[in-house]
XYZ file of N, CA and C in Angstrom:
549
model
N 13.075 -18.379 26.838
C 11.649 -18.135 26.880
C 11.112 -18.131 25.458
N 9.937 -18.644 25.313
C 9.240 -18.612 24.031
C 8.266 -17.443 24.095
N 8.233 -16.643 23.038
C 7.368 -15.466 22.991
C 6.357 -15.601 21.871
N 5.232 -14.954 22.054
C 4.208 -14.877 21.014
C 3.932 -13.420 20.707
N 3.617 -13.167 19.458
C 3.278 -11.806 19.056
C 1.829 -11.522 19.428
N 1.606 -10.390 20.035
C 0.262 -9.871 20.271
C 0.289 -8.432 19.784
N -0.340 -8.207 18.647
C -0.278 -6.904 17.997
C 1.193 -6.505 17.862
N 1.620 -5.409 18.496
C 3.013 -4.981 18.351
C 3.887 -5.431 19.513
N 3.361 -6.314 20.370
C 4.091 -6.755 21.563
C 4.659 -8.151 21.384
N 5.657 -8.446 22.179
C 6.258 -9.776 22.235
C 6.034 -10.280 23.671
N 5.008 -11.138 23.847
C 4.628 -11.612 25.176
C 5.215 -12.984 25.464
N 5.699 -13.143 26.675
C 6.186 -14.457 27.070
C 5.000 -15.419 27.122
N 5.194 -16.628 26.600
C 4.114 -17.609 26.630
C 3.834 -18.091 28.044
N 4.796 -17.959 28.903
C 4.597 -18.271 30.313
C 4.422 -16.956 31.047
N 3.306 -16.816 31.729
C 3.046 -15.612 32.497
C 3.132 -15.906 33.983
N 3.088 -14.852 34.761
C 3.167 -14.957 36.223
C 1.806 -14.551 36.782
N 1.073 -15.514 37.300
C -0.235 -15.251 37.890
C -0.120 -15.001 39.376
N -0.873 -14.021 39.874
C -0.774 -13.629 41.284
C -2.051 -13.942 42.064
N -2.757 -14.971 41.652
C -3.966 -15.359 42.367
C -3.639 -16.125 43.644
N -2.572 -16.880 43.598
C -2.192 -17.699 44.757
C -0.715 -17.466 45.077
N -0.439 -16.328 45.673
C 0.929 -15.998 46.067
C 1.281 -16.735 47.354
N 2.572 -16.942 47.619
C 2.962 -17.629 48.852
C 2.577 -16.790 50.074
N 2.176 -17.473 51.122
C 1.756 -16.780 52.343
C 2.584 -17.222 53.546
N 2.557 -16.380 54.539
C 3.212 -16.658 55.824
C 2.213 -17.365 56.734
N 2.678 -17.930 57.854
C 1.753 -18.637 58.757
C 0.555 -17.793 59.215
N 0.704 -16.473 59.285
C -0.418 -15.621 59.699
C -1.386 -15.330 58.557
N -1.113 -15.881 57.357
C -1.991 -15.695 56.210
C -1.629 -14.520 55.331
N -0.703 -13.669 55.768
C -0.294 -12.533 54.945
C 0.601 -13.024 53.801
N 0.699 -12.214 52.770
C 1.537 -12.566 51.618
C 2.999 -12.449 52.016
N 3.776 -13.441 51.631
C 5.216 -13.441 51.885
C 5.885 -12.574 50.811
N 5.987 -11.277 51.081
C 6.504 -10.346 50.078
C 7.934 -10.646 49.673
N 8.749 -11.030 50.614
C 10.142 -11.335 50.289
C 10.205 -12.443 49.241
N 9.406 -13.478 49.436
C 9.400 -14.582 48.479
C 8.806 -14.131 47.135
N 7.777 -13.295 47.177
C 7.199 -12.789 45.928
C 8.241 -11.983 45.157
N 9.007 -11.144 45.843
C 10.053 -10.362 45.174
C 11.046 -11.292 44.499
N 11.449 -12.338 45.202
C 12.398 -13.297 44.626
C 11.784 -13.992 43.405
N 10.511 -14.357 43.512
C 9.840 -15.030 42.396
C 9.729 -14.102 41.181
N 9.349 -12.853 41.408
C 9.230 -11.892 40.314
C 10.593 -11.650 39.682
N 11.619 -11.467 40.512
C 12.971 -11.256 39.981
C 13.403 -12.430 39.117
N 13.181 -13.637 39.607
C 13.571 -14.839 38.852
C 12.781 -14.935 37.555
N 11.486 -14.661 37.624
C 10.663 -14.725 36.418
C 11.185 -13.752 35.362
N 11.449 -12.522 35.765
C 11.953 -11.530 34.809
C 13.322 -11.935 34.270
N 14.195 -12.431 35.138
C 15.517 -12.898 34.687
C 15.395 -14.008 33.651
N 14.349 -14.820 33.761
C 14.156 -15.941 32.840
C 13.319 -15.564 31.615
N 12.949 -14.287 31.511
C 12.254 -13.824 30.313
C 10.751 -13.665 30.423
N 10.157 -13.940 31.583
C 8.721 -13.723 31.750
C 8.472 -12.220 31.741
N 7.488 -11.805 30.957
C 7.188 -10.376 30.924
C 5.701 -10.069 31.107
N 4.883 -11.080 31.320
C 3.433 -10.904 31.512
C 3.079 -11.271 32.948
N 2.553 -10.286 33.685
C 2.187 -10.464 35.089
C 0.709 -10.160 35.249
N -0.008 -11.089 35.868
C -1.459 -11.025 35.935
C -1.934 -11.041 37.389
N -2.698 -10.033 37.764
C -3.294 -9.967 39.095
C -4.758 -9.574 38.925
N -5.449 -9.324 40.026
C -6.846 -8.901 39.962
C -7.250 -8.266 41.284
N -8.254 -7.428 41.212
C -8.753 -6.679 42.364
C -9.032 -7.552 43.594
N -9.700 -8.698 43.443
C -10.030 -9.464 44.656
C -8.967 -10.474 45.134
N -7.918 -10.701 44.352
C -6.940 -11.720 44.748
C -6.335 -11.378 46.110
N -6.232 -12.374 46.942
C -5.666 -12.223 48.291
C -6.365 -11.106 49.074
N -7.680 -11.084 48.968
C -8.424 -10.084 49.716
C -8.076 -8.655 49.337
N -7.678 -8.448 48.098
C -7.337 -7.117 47.620
C -5.876 -6.744 47.788
N -5.061 -7.654 48.312
C -3.652 -7.330 48.569
C -2.699 -7.733 47.446
N -3.138 -8.581 46.545
C -2.266 -9.027 45.456
C -1.779 -7.860 44.611
N -2.678 -6.936 44.267
C -2.259 -5.797 43.449
C -1.209 -4.954 44.173
N -1.368 -4.765 45.475
C -0.382 -3.994 46.247
C 0.993 -4.652 46.212
N 1.024 -5.927 46.508
C 2.303 -6.651 46.568
C 2.937 -6.746 45.188
N 2.139 -7.069 44.183
C 2.701 -7.157 42.835
C 3.182 -5.789 42.359
N 2.459 -4.739 42.706
C 2.901 -3.392 42.347
C 4.260 -3.075 42.940
N 4.438 -3.420 44.203
C 5.734 -3.154 44.859
C 6.841 -4.033 44.270
N 6.516 -5.293 43.995
C 7.526 -6.204 43.441
C 7.964 -5.755 42.049
N 7.006 -5.345 41.236
C 7.330 -4.937 39.866
C 7.956 -3.556 39.800
N 7.654 -2.695 40.766
C 8.209 -1.328 40.775
C 9.728 -1.334 40.879
N 10.310 -2.439 41.265
C 11.756 -2.566 41.393
C 12.417 -2.834 40.040
N 11.599 -2.912 38.990
C 12.070 -3.198 37.628
C 11.616 -2.065 36.701
N 12.353 -1.824 35.614
C 11.925 -0.793 34.674
C 10.522 -1.085 34.133
N 9.687 -0.062 34.055
C 8.296 -0.257 33.627
C 8.214 -0.898 32.248
N 9.152 -0.599 31.376
C 9.102 -1.172 30.024
C 9.546 -2.636 29.976
N 9.956 -3.214 31.111
C 10.425 -4.609 31.122
C 9.312 -5.617 31.398
N 8.094 -5.137 31.648
C 6.994 -6.060 31.950
C 5.670 -5.493 31.460
N 4.720 -6.408 31.287
C 3.344 -6.050 30.952
C 2.481 -6.455 32.136
N 1.689 -5.524 32.620
C 0.851 -5.773 33.795
C -0.607 -5.876 33.386
N -1.230 -6.957 33.826
C -2.661 -7.173 33.596
C -3.368 -7.222 34.942
N -4.520 -6.585 35.004
C -5.399 -6.741 36.162
C -6.829 -6.750 35.658
N -7.765 -6.906 36.601
C -9.146 -7.170 36.194
C -10.144 -6.383 37.024
N -11.219 -5.943 36.357
C -12.355 -5.328 37.041
C -13.204 -6.433 37.654
N -13.536 -6.323 38.933
C -14.251 -7.412 39.622
C -15.753 -7.404 39.364
N -16.139 -7.588 38.137
C -17.551 -7.574 37.782
C -18.382 -8.638 38.458
N -17.753 -9.696 38.922
C -18.498 -10.766 39.593
C -18.883 -10.366 41.016
N -18.407 -9.222 41.490
C -18.714 -8.760 42.835
C -19.577 -7.500 42.795
N -20.331 -7.321 41.741
C -21.119 -6.106 41.581
C -22.150 -5.932 42.685
N -22.349 -4.692 43.068
C -23.423 -4.325 43.978
C -23.938 -2.971 43.519
N -25.023 -2.525 44.097
C -25.606 -1.235 43.694
C -24.618 -0.081 43.880
N -23.684 -0.230 44.822
C -22.764 0.871 45.115
C -21.436 0.768 44.364
N -21.301 -0.232 43.512
C -20.035 -0.411 42.812
C -19.816 0.695 41.801
N -18.651 1.260 41.803
C -18.311 2.358 40.913
C -17.067 1.967 40.118
N -17.214 1.670 38.816
C -16.051 1.269 38.025
C -14.895 2.266 38.106
N -15.196 3.561 38.142
C -14.134 4.572 38.205
C -13.369 4.484 39.517
N -14.076 4.332 40.625
C -13.416 4.241 41.927
C -12.530 2.999 42.002
N -13.026 1.885 41.487
C -12.240 0.646 41.483
C -10.989 0.825 40.641
N -11.149 1.374 39.438
C -10.017 1.545 38.517
C -8.949 2.458 39.122
N -9.366 3.583 39.681
C -8.402 4.505 40.293
C -7.674 3.839 41.450
N -8.400 3.057 42.254
C -7.783 2.329 43.364
C -6.759 1.324 42.838
N -7.074 0.653 41.753
C -6.153 -0.323 41.176
C -4.869 0.335 40.683
N -4.991 1.464 39.997
C -3.790 2.167 39.542
C -2.909 2.533 40.736
N -3.532 3.045 41.775
C -2.789 3.448 42.973
C -2.139 2.237 43.640
N -2.900 1.164 43.817
C -2.353 -0.029 44.469
C -1.192 -0.622 43.679
N -1.296 -0.629 42.369
C -0.236 -1.204 41.534
C 0.906 -0.223 41.301
N 0.700 1.036 41.628
C 1.762 2.025 41.466
C 2.107 2.319 40.017
N 1.102 2.267 39.157
C 1.329 2.520 37.731
C 0.384 3.613 37.236
N 0.692 4.136 36.059
C -0.169 5.154 35.462
C -1.074 4.569 34.390
N -0.808 3.322 33.998
C -1.638 2.643 33.005
C -1.477 1.135 33.193
N -2.452 0.404 32.662
C -2.366 -1.053 32.628
C -2.141 -1.478 31.190
N -1.227 -2.409 31.001
C -0.987 -2.928 29.663
C -2.185 -3.732 29.185
N -2.742 -4.520 30.086
C -3.906 -5.353 29.792
C -4.903 -5.177 30.926
N -6.156 -4.982 30.564
C -7.199 -4.831 31.570
C -8.384 -5.671 31.122
N -8.899 -6.463 32.061
C -9.979 -7.383 31.738
C -11.224 -7.087 32.561
N -12.369 -7.200 31.929
C -13.623 -7.289 32.672
C -13.664 -8.740 33.126
N -13.632 -8.944 34.430
C -13.336 -10.240 35.031
C -14.569 -11.129 35.189
N -14.381 -12.378 34.847
C -15.332 -13.440 35.161
C -16.738 -13.159 34.646
N -16.866 -12.846 33.366
C -18.194 -12.705 32.778
C -18.850 -14.082 32.849
N -20.000 -14.145 33.510
C -20.664 -15.436 33.716
C -22.166 -15.231 33.881
N -22.870 -16.313 34.141
C -24.329 -16.286 34.239
C -24.830 -15.304 35.297
N -24.156 -15.232 36.430
C -24.680 -14.404 37.522
C -24.432 -12.907 37.329
N -23.585 -12.518 36.357
C -23.324 -11.089 36.195
C -23.471 -10.572 34.771
N -23.883 -11.423 33.843
C -23.983 -10.954 32.460
C -24.968 -9.794 32.358
N -26.051 -9.846 33.107
C -27.033 -8.756 33.079
C -26.414 -7.449 33.524
N -25.691 -7.463 34.625
C -25.045 -6.243 35.131
C -23.975 -5.758 34.169
N -23.223 -6.682 33.567
C -22.181 -6.280 32.619
C -22.765 -5.610 31.386
N -23.993 -5.923 31.046
C -24.623 -5.333 29.872
C -25.542 -4.165 30.225
N -25.780 -3.933 31.512
C -26.710 -2.894 31.967
C -26.062 -1.512 31.869
N -26.666 -0.594 31.093
C -26.081 0.747 30.943
C -25.965 1.519 32.261
N -26.774 1.183 33.260
C -26.706 1.941 34.524
C -25.360 1.757 35.219
N -24.697 0.624 34.996
C -23.374 0.415 35.584
C -22.279 1.000 34.700
N -22.481 0.987 33.384
C -21.519 1.579 32.456
C -20.141 0.938 32.503
N -20.085 -0.340 32.777
C -18.803 -1.016 32.991
C -17.914 -0.957 31.747
N -18.398 -1.500 30.646
C -17.573 -1.519 29.437
C -17.336 -0.101 28.923
N -18.356 0.736 28.982
C -18.199 2.111 28.483
C -17.113 2.860 29.250
N -17.089 2.725 30.579
C -16.059 3.402 31.368
C -14.669 2.907 30.966
N -14.517 1.607 30.823
C -13.201 1.059 30.496
C -12.782 1.405 29.065
N -13.751 1.535 28.172
C -13.426 1.995 26.821
C -12.929 3.446 26.853
N -13.498 4.260 27.726
C -13.012 5.634 27.895
C -11.568 5.641 28.395
N -11.254 4.751 29.326
C -9.899 4.689 29.863
C -8.917 4.198 28.803
N -9.390 3.314 27.938
C -8.533 2.858 26.838
C -8.260 4.021 25.891
N -9.288 4.779 25.566
C -9.113 5.931 24.679
C -8.168 6.961 25.290
N -8.148 7.044 26.619
C -7.268 7.995 27.314
C -5.854 7.447 27.500
N -5.601 6.204 27.077
C -4.267 5.611 27.195
C -3.976 4.991 28.550
N -4.963 4.928 29.415
C -4.752 4.353 30.750
C -4.943 2.836 30.740
N -5.528 2.331 29.690
C -5.611 0.894 29.400
C -5.052 0.754 27.991
N -4.020 -0.057 27.851
C -3.429 -0.233 26.519
C -4.206 -1.270 25.699
N -4.623 -2.358 26.358
C -5.361 -3.429 25.675
C -6.501 -3.875 26.575
N -7.723 -3.825 26.051
C -8.920 -4.149 26.826
C -9.486 -5.486 26.387
N -9.787 -6.326 27.367
C -10.376 -7.627 27.096
C -11.267 -8.052 28.242
N -11.520 -9.344 28.302
C -12.375 -9.880 29.355
C -12.021 -11.331 29.611
N -12.432 -11.809 30.762
C -12.323 -13.238 31.035
C -13.735 -13.768 31.181
N -13.941 -14.968 30.729
C -15.274 -15.565 30.768
C -15.205 -16.911 31.464
N -16.055 -17.063 32.457
C -16.173 -18.330 33.175
C -17.563 -18.916 32.962
N -18.318 -18.330 32.057
C -19.684 -18.760 31.806
C -19.780 -19.727 30.646
N -21.000 -20.182 30.427
C -21.291 -21.101 29.324
C -21.334 -20.321 28.010
N -21.359 -21.037 26.914
C -21.316 -20.440 25.578
C -22.388 -19.367 25.358
N -23.634 -19.534 25.813
C -24.620 -18.460 25.598
C -24.215 -17.135 26.263
N -23.574 -17.188 27.408
C -23.101 -15.981 28.092
C -21.996 -15.333 27.265
N -21.059 -16.130 26.806
C -19.971 -15.627 25.975
C -20.533 -14.950 24.722
N -21.513 -15.576 24.100
C -22.119 -14.995 22.900
C -22.785 -13.652 23.196
N -23.548 -13.580 24.306
C -24.226 -12.319 24.665
C -23.222 -11.193 24.866
N -22.141 -11.491 25.566
C -21.138 -10.449 25.809
C -20.468 -10.027 24.505
N -20.124 -10.995 23.675
C -19.474 -10.681 22.403
C -20.395 -9.912 21.464
N -21.686 -10.224 21.482
C -22.628 -9.486 20.649
C -22.677 -8.017 21.072
N -22.572 -7.770 22.364
C -22.642 -6.405 22.870
C -21.318 -5.653 22.731
N -20.204 -6.314 23.041
C -18.923 -5.608 23.134
C -17.779 -6.252 22.368
N -18.050 -7.301 21.639
C -16.984 -8.026 20.961
C -16.131 -7.183 20.038
N -16.720 -6.202 19.390
C -15.938 -5.375 18.468
C -14.963 -4.461 19.204
N -15.132 -4.303 20.526
C -14.263 -3.440 21.325
C -13.212 -4.223 22.121
N -13.396 -5.534 22.221
C -12.500 -6.347 23.037
C -11.363 -6.882 22.178
N -10.142 -6.767 22.696
C -8.966 -7.201 21.938
C -8.551 -8.633 22.264
N -9.005 -9.147 23.392
C -8.607 -10.495 23.782
C -9.593 -11.035 24.815
N -9.556 -12.345 24.979
C -10.386 -13.016 25.970
C -9.561 -14.105 26.631
N -9.646 -14.181 27.941
C -9.037 -15.293 28.675
C -10.156 -16.239 29.068
N -10.028 -17.480 28.657
C -10.998 -18.504 29.014
C -10.352 -19.469 29.990
N -11.091 -19.797 31.026
C -10.577 -20.747 32.012
C -10.845 -22.154 31.505
N -9.780 -22.889 31.287
C -9.887 -24.281 30.853
C -9.221 -25.155 31.921
N -10.029 -25.809 32.707
C -9.496 -26.670 33.761
C -9.269 -28.068 33.199
N -8.002 -28.373 32.971
C -7.709 -29.673 32.381
C -8.126 -30.821 33.285
N -8.239 -30.600 34.584
C -8.678 -31.680 35.480
C -10.154 -32.000 35.259
N -10.905 -31.106 34.602
C -12.327 -31.344 34.344
C -12.590 -31.962 32.987
N -11.566 -32.165 32.179
C -11.776 -32.655 30.826
C -12.391 -34.042 30.769
N -12.169 -34.822 31.765
C -12.717 -36.188 31.771
C -14.064 -36.192 32.451
């Protein structure tokens, strides 16, 4: 495995994404196969595992939590994401975060992202009434988030607005680059 330095960590350049886990004919996640995949990934040196609140209808975090719980906590880095693209008036960042910790079976996240910052949610992400970034910064200060970042699926003006507001607090950004769209 090839590793890259991120601050004081050594991250595998190949990560394990849990957005599209294998499923059974009834549509449920094939946990047995996921366990085998996670075991193989760890055996081959993968140490970065990425899931998110909405993946597989909210079940990805549960399955990945169970699959990873079979390994020492210090053998992997777990990333998940706040579903900011699904904001509603009743959304509570604290309730979502607590649910994620419980579903993943961990006491902290190594990496936590404000998910899918884009045109349709930049206003809500910057609106103090939701307190999205502020809540997650509090969790980082409490050690429940080790590294805080965001993913951006928006155009450059959206990225700039978010960075102007919170860039000094964000440690990393995941940008979606679809190579099939390059042409």
